[in-house]
Short mmCIF file of C-alpha atoms in Angstrom, two decimals:
data_model
loop_
_atom_site.label_atom_id
_atom_site.label_comp_id
_atom_site.label_asym_id
_atom_site.label_seq_id
_atom_site.Cartn_x
_atom_site.Cartn_y
_atom_site.Cartn_z
CA MET S 9 -0.65 -6.13 34.02
CA ASP S 10 -0.92 -5.99 37.78
CA VAL S 11 1.41 -3.70 39.79
CA SER S 12 1.35 -3.54 43.58
CA GLU S 13 3.26 -1.13 45.79
CA THR S 14 4.23 -1.74 49.42
CA ASP S 15 5.89 0.67 51.85
CA LEU S 16 8.92 -0.82 53.59
CA PRO S 17 9.38 1.38 56.70
CA GLY S 18 12.99 2.41 57.15
CA VAL S 19 13.93 0.73 53.84
CA GLY S 20 11.92 2.24 50.96
CA LYS S 21 9.27 0.71 48.69
CA ARG S 22 8.65 -2.63 47.01
CA PHE S 23 6.90 -2.94 43.66
CA GLU S 24 5.61 -6.25 42.33
CA VAL S 25 4.67 -6.65 38.68
CA THR S 26 2.78 -9.71 37.51
CA LEU S 27 4.33 -10.68 34.18
CA GLN S 28 2.50 -11.99 31.13
CA GLU S 29 4.23 -15.38 31.34
CA GLY S 30 3.03 -15.82 34.93
CA GLY S 31 6.11 -14.84 36.91
CA VAL S 32 6.49 -11.84 39.18
CA ALA S 33 9.15 -9.12 38.92
CA VAL S 34 9.93 -7.50 42.27
CA VAL S 35 11.74 -4.17 42.51
CA VAL S 36 12.89 -2.89 45.90
CA ILE S 37 13.84 0.79 45.91
CA HIS S 38 15.86 1.67 48.99
CA ASN S 39 15.76 5.15 50.49
CA SER S 40 19.48 5.37 49.61
CA GLY S 41 18.63 5.06 45.90
CA ARG S 42 19.90 1.47 45.61
CA ARG S 43 17.57 -0.86 43.71
CA GLU S 44 17.26 -4.61 43.82
CA LEU S 45 15.50 -6.65 41.15
CA PHE S 46 14.10 -10.07 42.03
CA TYR S 47 12.17 -12.68 40.06
CA ARG S 48 9.62 -15.23 41.24
CA GLU S 49 8.41 -17.98 38.91
CA SER S 50 4.97 -17.84 40.54
CA PRO S 51 3.32 -15.63 43.17
CA ASP S 52 3.94 -18.28 45.85
CA ALA S 53 7.57 -19.10 44.91
CA ASP S 54 10.70 -17.74 46.62
CA SER S 55 12.31 -14.71 45.01
CA GLU S 56 15.68 -14.94 43.29
CA GLU S 57 17.83 -11.79 43.23
CA LEU S 58 18.80 -10.84 39.69
CA LEU S 59 20.41 -7.40 40.13
CA ASP S 60 21.60 -5.08 42.88
CA LEU S 61 22.16 -1.64 41.37
CA THR S 62 23.29 1.76 42.61
CA ASP S 63 21.00 4.72 41.97
CA GLN S 64 23.04 5.80 38.94
CA GLU S 65 23.26 2.26 37.50
CA SER S 66 19.51 1.76 37.87
CA ARG S 67 18.77 5.04 36.08
CA VAL S 68 20.96 4.02 33.13
CA VAL S 69 19.42 0.53 32.97
CA GLY S 70 15.95 2.06 33.34
CA SER S 71 16.50 4.47 30.46
CA ILE S 72 17.71 1.59 28.30
CA LEU S 73 14.59 -0.41 29.14
CA GLU S 74 12.42 2.66 28.49
CA GLY S 75 13.90 2.95 25.00
CA ALA S 76 16.00 6.10 25.34
CA TYR S 77 19.05 4.41 23.79
CA PHE S 78 17.42 2.17 21.21
CA GLN S 79 13.99 1.56 19.68
CA PRO S 80 14.14 -2.16 18.80
CA VAL S 81 10.95 -2.34 16.75
CA ARG S 82 10.12 0.49 14.46
CA THR S 83 6.38 0.88 14.32
CA GLU S 84 4.65 3.31 12.02
CA ASN S 85 4.79 6.01 14.70
CA PRO S 86 7.04 5.11 17.66
CA GLU S 87 6.98 7.47 20.62
CA THR S 88 9.01 8.22 23.73
CA LEU S 89 7.48 9.88 26.77
CA LEU S 90 9.26 12.84 28.41
CA GLY S 91 7.58 13.78 31.65
CA ASP S 92 3.82 13.45 31.95
CA ASP S 93 2.62 14.78 28.61
CA VAL S 94 5.57 15.61 26.33
CA ILE S 95 6.50 12.95 23.81
CA ILE S 96 8.97 12.40 21.01
CA GLU S 97 7.50 10.86 17.87
CA TRP S 98 8.82 9.78 14.50
CA TYR S 99 6.85 10.42 11.28
CA THR S 100 7.99 9.19 7.87
CA LEU S 101 6.85 11.41 5.01
CA GLY S 102 5.03 9.66 2.18
CA THR S 103 4.39 10.81 -1.38
CA ASP S 104 1.15 12.61 -0.56
CA ASP S 105 2.26 14.33 2.65
CA PRO S 106 1.88 18.12 2.43
CA PHE S 107 5.43 18.86 3.62
CA VAL S 108 7.27 16.98 0.86
CA ASP S 109 9.44 19.52 -1.02
CA ALA S 110 8.66 22.28 1.51
CA THR S 111 11.19 23.91 3.83
CA LEU S 112 10.59 23.91 7.57
CA GLU S 113 9.95 27.64 7.34
CA GLU S 114 7.37 27.18 4.59
CA ALA S 115 5.67 24.35 6.46
CA ASN S 116 5.41 26.53 9.59
CA ILE S 117 4.93 23.36 11.66
CA ARG S 118 5.72 24.77 15.11
CA GLU S 119 3.39 27.75 14.77
CA ARG S 120 0.59 25.61 13.27
CA THR S 121 0.75 22.69 15.72
CA GLY S 122 3.13 23.43 18.60
CA VAL S 123 5.36 20.52 17.51
CA THR S 124 9.09 21.12 17.04
CA VAL S 125 11.06 19.17 14.44
CA MET S 126 14.22 18.37 16.38
CA ALA S 127 15.86 16.07 13.84
CA VAL S 128 15.34 14.50 10.41
CA GLU S 129 16.50 11.02 9.46
CA ARG S 130 17.28 10.81 5.76
CA GLY S 131 18.53 7.39 4.77
CA GLU S 132 21.56 6.68 6.98
CA GLU S 133 22.03 10.37 7.81
CA CYS S 134 20.53 12.14 10.82
CA ILE S 135 20.25 15.91 10.62
CA ALA S 136 20.00 17.33 14.15
CA SER S 137 18.28 20.69 14.70
CA PRO S 138 17.58 21.33 11.00
CA GLU S 139 17.61 24.99 9.94
CA ALA S 140 14.51 26.83 8.71
CA ASP S 141 15.66 26.46 5.08
CA PHE S 142 15.90 22.65 5.37
CA ARG S 143 13.82 21.14 2.55
CA MET S 144 11.91 17.97 3.46
CA GLN S 145 11.77 15.03 1.04
CA GLU S 146 9.68 11.91 0.60
CA GLU S 147 10.89 9.13 2.93
CA ASP S 148 12.37 11.66 5.41
CA THR S 149 11.58 10.71 8.99
CA LEU S 150 10.78 13.76 11.11
CA VAL S 151 11.65 13.41 14.79
CA THR S 152 9.29 15.72 16.64
CA VAL S 153 8.74 16.80 20.24
CA GLY S 154 5.55 18.21 21.70
CA THR S 155 2.57 17.45 23.89
CA ARG S 156 0.19 14.65 22.94
CA GLU S 157 -2.26 17.34 21.81
CA ASN S 158 0.42 18.99 19.65
CA GLN S 159 1.39 15.63 18.14
CA ALA S 160 -2.27 14.87 17.35
CA GLU S 161 -2.58 18.25 15.58
CA PHE S 162 0.56 17.50 13.58
CA GLU S 163 -0.67 14.03 12.67
CA GLU S 164 -3.97 15.55 11.51
CA LEU S 165 -2.04 18.05 9.39
CA LEU S 166 -0.20 15.17 7.72
CA GLY S 167 -3.56 13.66 6.78
#
């Protein structure tokens, strides 16, 4: 994917993204925070304005596109980036995982890997900020936060 950036003196910046299907998405970020989204069917075509958003509107739309509100396709280990190196990941415990039937305190995950279990999805229920005596079960999905390095250590621990 090709992304180009152009300074627009007195206006802001323009970003052009060549899309897989051949079109071009153009985002103009004004110094005021306003953002405009344009689409061109080909690099030589005229642009068509699709959206004109305030700073706040663009941040909400951006977080939706980034996946903060909804993960449409659940892969084996989806992740969400927070900052440069901190990510949120989801791990579903299988039969052979070492934490099945252990409490969070017994598993000692944070001290062993640096990863924090911030929630557990169990069936239709989501347990936010589980206590140290929370006992993990097969098919629980642990929602963890940590650096990429921490997450890799945790994944290694799972086997």
